[in-house]
Amino acid sequence: MSGGFGSKYLDGGSNLLKSSADLGWTSVLTAEMYRHVTLECSDFLQPVTEVVVNIAGTAYFRRRAAGTEQRFVSHTGSASICPQGVAVRYLHLNSGPVDLLHIYMPQDLFGTLRQREESTMNPSFEYIGGLHDPLIQGIGFAVAEELARRDSQEATSRLMLDSLAVGLAARLLQRYRIDDRKNFTESYFDANSGRGLDRARLKRVLEYIQHNLDRDISLDDLANAACLSVFHFSRSFKVATGASPIRYISDLRIKRAQSLLIDKDVSISEIAMQSGFTSAANLARSFRKTVGVSPSEYRLQRTCR
C-alpha cells in the first residue's frame, strides 16, 4: 500500500494500515488508517482539508503553522483539523503507538466555499488539535468501521459514506470555519434560507432515484442530477422532501422490497438485489428496523391473507 494525501506520514516513519483506495471506494471522501509511534514531518502545504480522529491509543503532538506552537495529548476519540491551504512548519508526534484515522475532504464537497483571489490557497477552517467533539468522533468511528471491512464480502454503501462526508462538512462549516463571510458564495445562504430544490431539479433527482434504485447511488450522482454541489444538494433535498437523501432512498427501497415479497417465486436474495441492497442480510436488517418484522415474516403474513 502507498499513501495518498498522507504520503508525508510514510516519509515520517509511520505505517499505513488501511486505505480506502485499496477498497475501491468511490465516495467523495477518502480515508487512511495509520499507526504512528513517532512522527517527524517538516514543512508542507496542506493540499486538502484533513480531519484526524484517534481510534486507539495515546500520543503527544507538537505542531505549528502560522501561529504559536500547538501542544496537546491525543486520546481515543479526540480529533484534529488541518484545513486546505495551511502552511505547516512542522508536525511531531511521540509516545505512541496510536492508530489515527485520516479523513481527506475534497474542496468541491463543500461547494459553498470560494477560493480567495490570491496566488496561494488560504484556509477556510481553524487549524486546531486535541478536539473533543462527539459528532466528529462518531463520524470518524463510523468511517473507521467501514474501512475495517477490507476482508468482508459486504460492500460499503457509497450513499452512506457520502452522507458521513456531508455530515462532517456541515460540522466543520457550523463550528470551525473562519468567520469571513465574503469567502462564501450565495448558494450557501440560499441553502440555509429554506428554499430547497425547485420543481425542475427535484423532478430530475427523483426520476434518477427511481431509475437507479437497484444500483449503488451516491450523493455525487444526485447532486449532478440537480446541478448543485454535494453539500448544497444535501441540505436543499431535505428542505424539499422532509428527509435526508439516504433516508428517502432507504424508504423507497423498503417499499420496493415489500411489493416484491408478495411474489413467492422470487427469492429474498433476488429481492435484495432488485431493491438496491448489497445483500439479503442488509435487506433483513433494514427491513426489520423499518417494518418491524423480517422479510420472510412479512411475506408469510401477506401470502396467508
Tab-separated table of C-alpha atoms in Angstrom:
chain	number	residue	atom	x	y	z
A	1	MET	CA	0.000	0.000	0.000
A	2	SER	CA	1.098	3.532	-0.633
A	3	GLY	CA	-0.207	6.698	0.946
A	4	GLY	CA	-2.212	9.289	-0.977
A	5	PHE	CA	-2.597	12.661	0.685
A	6	GLY	CA	-0.933	11.057	3.716
A	7	SER	CA	2.321	10.142	1.996
A	8	LYS	CA	4.081	12.589	4.347
A	9	TYR	CA	3.277	10.192	7.180
A	10	LEU	CA	5.045	7.359	5.392
A	11	ASP	CA	8.016	9.634	4.832
A	12	GLY	CA	7.905	10.492	8.547
A	13	GLY	CA	8.170	6.854	9.602
A	14	SER	CA	4.541	5.810	10.204
A	15	ASN	CA	2.828	2.642	8.968
A	16	LEU	CA	-0.196	2.699	6.670
A	17	LEU	CA	-2.648	0.082	7.962
A	18	LYS	CA	-5.656	0.573	5.689
A	19	SER	CA	-6.600	2.793	2.786
A	20	SER	CA	-9.926	3.459	1.079
A	21	ALA	CA	-8.009	3.434	-2.228
A	22	ASP	CA	-7.350	-0.279	-1.773
A	23	LEU	CA	-11.047	-0.906	-1.127
A	24	GLY	CA	-12.221	0.821	-4.294
A	25	TRP	CA	-14.267	3.477	-2.521
A	26	THR	CA	-15.932	5.902	-4.920
A	27	SER	CA	-17.224	8.202	-2.192
A	28	VAL	CA	-16.481	11.929	-2.180
A	29	LEU	CA	-14.167	11.355	0.783
A	30	THR	CA	-11.070	9.198	1.073
A	31	ALA	CA	-9.579	7.821	4.268
A	32	GLU	CA	-6.436	6.164	5.569
A	33	MET	CA	-5.598	4.494	8.873
A	34	TYR	CA	-2.036	4.976	10.115
A	35	ARG	CA	-0.214	3.567	13.103
A	36	HIS	CA	2.112	6.212	14.482
A	37	VAL	CA	4.777	5.558	17.097
A	38	THR	CA	6.877	8.611	16.379
A	39	LEU	CA	6.421	11.074	13.539
A	40	GLU	CA	8.637	13.864	12.260
A	41	CYS	CA	7.165	15.918	9.421
A	42	SER	CA	8.928	19.031	8.166
A	43	ASP	CA	7.176	21.962	6.462
A	44	PHE	CA	4.383	21.248	3.953
A	45	LEU	CA	1.382	22.982	2.374
A	46	GLN	CA	-1.812	21.087	3.205
A	47	PRO	CA	-3.449	20.084	-0.137
A	48	VAL	CA	-6.963	19.230	1.179
A	49	THR	CA	-8.871	19.677	4.415
A	50	GLU	CA	-7.890	16.778	6.658
A	51	VAL	CA	-9.737	15.617	9.759
A	52	VAL	CA	-7.873	13.204	12.042
A	53	VAL	CA	-9.679	11.047	14.611
A	54	ASN	CA	-7.889	8.944	17.234
A	55	ILE	CA	-9.250	5.402	17.003
A	56	ALA	CA	-6.986	3.784	19.598
A	57	GLY	CA	-4.050	4.768	21.776
A	58	THR	CA	-2.456	7.891	23.185
A	59	ALA	CA	0.215	10.178	21.759
A	60	TYR	CA	1.705	13.632	22.282
A	61	PHE	CA	1.557	16.205	19.499
A	62	ARG	CA	3.566	19.303	18.737
A	63	ARG	CA	2.731	21.196	15.589
A	64	ARG	CA	2.903	24.711	14.271
A	65	ALA	CA	1.546	26.673	11.352
A	66	ALA	CA	1.300	30.480	11.248
A	67	GLY	CA	0.588	30.984	14.964
A	68	THR	CA	2.157	29.694	18.128
A	69	GLU	CA	3.075	26.054	18.639
A	70	GLN	CA	0.174	23.748	19.462
A	71	ARG	CA	0.809	21.081	22.092
A	72	PHE	CA	-1.822	18.520	23.033
A	73	VAL	CA	-2.337	14.925	24.086
A	74	SER	CA	-4.403	12.819	21.695
A	75	HIS	CA	-6.616	10.229	23.398
A	76	THR	CA	-9.095	7.786	21.827
A	77	GLY	CA	-11.908	9.832	20.283
A	78	SER	CA	-10.074	13.153	20.115
A	79	ALA	CA	-9.757	14.914	16.767
A	80	SER	CA	-7.664	17.449	14.878
A	81	ILE	CA	-8.315	19.626	11.839
A	82	CYS	CA	-5.737	20.700	9.259
A	83	PRO	CA	-7.502	22.864	6.631
A	84	GLN	CA	-6.642	23.068	2.985
A	85	GLY	CA	-4.099	25.796	2.370
A	86	VAL	CA	-2.422	25.778	5.785
A	87	ALA	CA	1.364	26.121	5.583
A	88	VAL	CA	2.520	23.744	8.330
A	89	ARG	CA	6.031	24.413	9.623
A	90	TYR	CA	6.371	21.101	11.455
A	91	LEU	CA	4.349	18.208	12.879
A	92	HIS	CA	5.829	15.991	15.601
A	93	LEU	CA	4.246	13.019	17.366
A	94	ASN	CA	5.751	10.784	20.032
A	95	SER	CA	4.919	8.331	22.824
A	96	GLY	CA	2.770	6.130	20.576
A	97	PRO	CA	1.713	3.708	19.279
A	98	VAL	CA	-1.551	5.325	18.260
A	99	ASP	CA	-3.958	4.431	15.428
A	100	LEU	CA	-5.237	7.557	13.723
A	101	LEU	CA	-7.921	7.782	11.049
A	102	HIS	CA	-7.098	10.456	8.470
A	103	ILE	CA	-10.134	11.678	6.511
A	104	TYR	CA	-9.468	13.803	3.432
A	105	MET	CA	-12.230	16.199	2.407
A	106	PRO	CA	-12.260	17.420	-1.221
A	107	GLN	CA	-12.797	21.150	-1.641
A	108	ASP	CA	-15.690	20.663	-4.048
A	109	LEU	CA	-17.589	18.747	-1.353
A	110	PHE	CA	-18.295	21.983	0.442
A	111	GLY	CA	-19.323	23.663	-2.787
A	112	THR	CA	-20.093	26.742	-0.741
A	113	LEU	CA	-16.509	27.821	-0.237
A	114	ARG	CA	-14.924	30.150	-2.735
A	115	GLN	CA	-11.205	30.335	-3.188
A	116	ARG	CA	-9.815	33.783	-2.394
A	117	GLU	CA	-8.379	35.601	-5.370
A	118	GLU	CA	-4.764	35.308	-4.295
A	119	SER	CA	-1.783	33.394	-5.625
A	120	THR	CA	-1.842	30.774	-2.844
A	121	MET	CA	-4.515	28.766	-1.082
A	122	ASN	CA	-5.944	30.166	2.120
A	123	PRO	CA	-7.576	28.101	4.872
A	124	SER	CA	-11.313	28.410	5.462
A	125	PHE	CA	-11.325	26.492	8.765
A	126	GLU	CA	-9.447	26.662	12.030
A	127	TYR	CA	-6.136	24.846	12.370
A	128	ILE	CA	-6.891	23.140	15.663
A	129	GLY	CA	-5.980	19.946	17.527
A	130	GLY	CA	-6.966	17.986	20.628
A	131	LEU	CA	-10.698	18.451	19.980
A	132	HIS	CA	-13.361	16.612	21.945
A	133	ASP	CA	-16.278	16.844	19.524
A	134	PRO	CA	-18.796	13.984	19.898
A	135	LEU	CA	-20.161	14.433	16.374
A	136	ILE	CA	-16.759	14.332	14.672
A	137	GLN	CA	-15.815	11.394	16.903
A	138	GLY	CA	-18.957	9.470	15.903
A	139	ILE	CA	-18.435	10.120	12.201
A	140	GLY	CA	-14.777	9.124	12.497
A	141	PHE	CA	-15.608	5.838	14.213
A	142	ALA	CA	-18.250	5.095	11.555
A	143	VAL	CA	-15.759	5.713	8.723
A	144	ALA	CA	-13.168	3.578	10.520
A	145	GLU	CA	-15.702	0.762	10.829
A	146	GLU	CA	-16.329	0.848	7.081
A	147	LEU	CA	-12.592	0.944	6.431
A	148	ALA	CA	-12.237	-2.213	8.543
A	149	ARG	CA	-14.429	-4.165	6.108
A	150	ARG	CA	-11.426	-4.972	3.893
A	151	ASP	CA	-11.878	-8.753	4.305
A	152	SER	CA	-15.666	-8.631	4.183
A	153	GLN	CA	-17.757	-9.572	1.160
A	154	GLU	CA	-20.287	-6.945	2.171
A	155	ALA	CA	-19.835	-3.822	0.048
A	156	THR	CA	-19.697	-0.391	1.599
A	157	SER	CA	-22.553	1.872	0.504
A	158	ARG	CA	-21.428	4.972	-1.401
A	159	LEU	CA	-24.532	6.813	-0.251
A	160	MET	CA	-23.788	6.078	3.389
A	161	LEU	CA	-20.161	7.216	3.030
A	162	ASP	CA	-21.227	10.357	1.187
A	163	SER	CA	-23.737	11.113	3.939
A	164	LEU	CA	-20.983	10.807	6.545
A	165	ALA	CA	-18.843	13.163	4.454
A	166	VAL	CA	-21.623	15.743	4.221
A	167	GLY	CA	-22.279	15.455	7.953
A	168	LEU	CA	-18.621	16.096	8.637
A	169	ALA	CA	-18.568	19.031	6.199
A	170	ALA	CA	-21.616	20.512	7.898
A	171	ARG	CA	-19.933	20.241	11.293
A	172	LEU	CA	-16.815	21.995	10.045
A	173	LEU	CA	-18.881	24.777	8.497
A	174	GLN	CA	-21.029	25.116	11.603
A	175	ARG	CA	-18.325	25.207	14.243
A	176	TYR	CA	-14.817	25.543	12.828
A	177	ARG	CA	-14.936	27.846	9.838
A	178	ILE	CA	-13.097	31.146	9.838
A	179	ASP	CA	-15.803	33.765	10.172
A	180	ASP	CA	-15.178	35.656	6.969
A	181	ARG	CA	-18.435	35.536	5.070
A	182	LYS	CA	-17.047	37.129	1.947
A	183	ASN	CA	-15.445	33.737	1.283
A	184	PHE	CA	-18.835	32.031	0.914
A	185	THR	CA	-20.961	32.086	-2.199
A	186	GLU	CA	-24.622	32.990	-2.147
A	187	SER	CA	-25.570	29.342	-2.645
A	188	TYR	CA	-24.629	28.573	0.959
A	189	PHE	CA	-27.065	31.114	2.332
A	190	ASP	CA	-29.721	30.062	-0.158
A	191	ALA	CA	-29.435	26.523	1.220
A	192	ASN	CA	-29.907	27.860	4.736
A	193	SER	CA	-32.886	30.017	3.785
A	194	GLY	CA	-35.198	27.031	3.403
A	195	ARG	CA	-35.857	27.441	-0.326
A	196	GLY	CA	-34.965	23.847	-1.038
A	197	LEU	CA	-34.926	22.462	-4.589
A	198	ASP	CA	-37.044	23.980	-7.332
A	199	ARG	CA	-39.524	21.676	-9.069
A	200	ALA	CA	-37.374	21.017	-12.117
A	201	ARG	CA	-34.330	19.991	-10.072
A	202	LEU	CA	-36.400	17.878	-7.691
A	203	LYS	CA	-38.097	16.127	-10.631
A	204	ARG	CA	-34.733	15.248	-12.196
A	205	VAL	CA	-33.412	13.883	-8.912
A	206	LEU	CA	-36.495	11.784	-8.117
A	207	GLU	CA	-36.514	10.337	-11.647
A	208	TYR	CA	-32.828	9.470	-11.310
A	209	ILE	CA	-33.509	7.690	-7.996
A	210	GLN	CA	-36.409	5.678	-9.446
A	211	HIS	CA	-34.384	4.603	-12.495
A	212	ASN	CA	-31.337	3.614	-10.437
A	213	LEU	CA	-32.853	2.307	-7.215
A	214	ASP	CA	-31.241	-1.105	-7.708
A	215	ARG	CA	-27.773	0.457	-8.084
A	216	ASP	CA	-25.246	1.936	-5.673
A	217	ILE	CA	-26.373	5.593	-5.742
A	218	SER	CA	-24.030	8.250	-4.367
A	219	LEU	CA	-24.722	11.790	-3.224
A	220	ASP	CA	-22.445	12.945	-6.026
A	221	ASP	CA	-24.753	11.243	-8.562
A	222	LEU	CA	-27.790	13.008	-7.098
A	223	ALA	CA	-26.054	16.368	-6.855
A	224	ASN	CA	-25.015	16.094	-10.505
A	225	ALA	CA	-28.625	15.395	-11.476
A	226	ALA	CA	-29.613	18.567	-9.625
A	227	CYS	CA	-26.620	20.540	-10.976
A	228	LEU	CA	-25.622	21.527	-7.437
A	229	SER	CA	-22.686	20.938	-5.123
A	230	VAL	CA	-22.965	17.877	-2.881
A	231	PHE	CA	-23.280	19.955	0.270
A	232	HIS	CA	-25.858	22.369	-1.152
A	233	PHE	CA	-27.857	19.500	-2.639
A	234	SER	CA	-27.985	17.506	0.598
A	235	ARG	CA	-29.389	20.427	2.580
A	236	SER	CA	-31.803	21.521	-0.147
A	237	PHE	CA	-33.131	17.998	-0.722
A	238	LYS	CA	-34.075	17.657	2.937
A	239	VAL	CA	-35.886	21.010	2.850
A	240	ALA	CA	-37.788	19.933	-0.276
A	241	THR	CA	-38.731	16.390	0.804
A	242	GLY	CA	-38.529	16.436	4.594
A	243	ALA	CA	-36.000	13.589	4.585
A	244	SER	CA	-32.279	13.226	4.020
A	245	PRO	CA	-31.283	11.569	0.716
A	246	ILE	CA	-30.165	8.395	2.481
A	247	ARG	CA	-33.441	8.125	4.429
A	248	TYR	CA	-35.558	8.876	1.354
A	249	ILE	CA	-33.817	6.239	-0.764
A	250	SER	CA	-33.854	3.680	2.050
A	251	ASP	CA	-37.619	4.103	2.441
A	252	LEU	CA	-38.142	3.664	-1.309
A	253	ARG	CA	-36.044	0.504	-1.290
A	254	ILE	CA	-38.055	-0.948	1.578
A	255	LYS	CA	-41.291	-0.165	-0.277
A	256	ARG	CA	-39.978	-1.872	-3.411
A	257	ALA	CA	-38.973	-4.910	-1.342
A	258	GLN	CA	-42.436	-5.044	0.215
A	259	SER	CA	-44.076	-5.123	-3.203
A	260	LEU	CA	-41.705	-7.824	-4.465
A	261	LEU	CA	-42.170	-10.028	-1.398
A	262	ILE	CA	-45.751	-10.705	-2.423
A	263	ASP	CA	-44.413	-12.937	-5.208
A	264	LYS	CA	-43.377	-16.206	-3.521
A	265	ASP	CA	-41.363	-17.288	-6.565
A	266	VAL	CA	-38.807	-14.512	-6.133
A	267	SER	CA	-36.055	-15.295	-3.625
A	268	ILE	CA	-35.180	-12.838	-0.893
A	269	SER	CA	-31.637	-12.579	-2.303
A	270	GLU	CA	-33.081	-11.554	-5.684
A	271	ILE	CA	-35.378	-9.059	-3.967
A	272	ALA	CA	-32.431	-7.569	-2.113
A	273	MET	CA	-30.573	-7.085	-5.402
A	274	GLN	CA	-33.580	-5.586	-7.199
A	275	SER	CA	-34.215	-3.236	-4.264
A	276	GLY	CA	-30.666	-1.888	-4.130
A	277	PHE	CA	-29.402	-3.711	-1.037
A	278	THR	CA	-25.916	-5.197	-1.130
A	279	SER	CA	-27.044	-8.491	0.404
A	280	ALA	CA	-30.029	-10.349	1.832
A	281	ALA	CA	-28.593	-9.715	5.304
A	282	ASN	CA	-28.560	-5.955	4.691
A	283	LEU	CA	-32.134	-6.103	3.461
A	284	ALA	CA	-33.183	-8.091	6.533
A	285	ARG	CA	-31.611	-5.604	8.949
A	286	SER	CA	-33.109	-2.546	7.285
A	287	PHE	CA	-36.463	-4.239	6.735
A	288	ARG	CA	-36.865	-5.304	10.358
A	289	LYS	CA	-35.811	-1.864	11.586
A	290	THR	CA	-38.394	-0.125	9.370
A	291	VAL	CA	-41.283	-2.601	9.157
A	292	GLY	CA	-40.847	-4.427	12.472
A	293	VAL	CA	-40.640	-7.950	11.059
A	294	SER	CA	-38.197	-9.848	8.835
A	295	PRO	CA	-38.791	-10.122	5.064
A	296	SER	CA	-39.719	-13.801	5.485
A	297	GLU	CA	-42.241	-12.998	8.205
A	298	TYR	CA	-43.697	-10.176	6.109
A	299	ARG	CA	-44.049	-12.498	3.107
A	300	LEU	CA	-45.804	-15.107	5.246
A	301	GLN	CA	-48.225	-12.511	6.635
A	302	ARG	CA	-49.065	-11.205	3.170
A	303	THR	CA	-49.466	-14.568	1.445
A	304	CYS	CA	-51.615	-16.064	4.241
A	305	ARG	CA	-54.309	-13.449	3.902
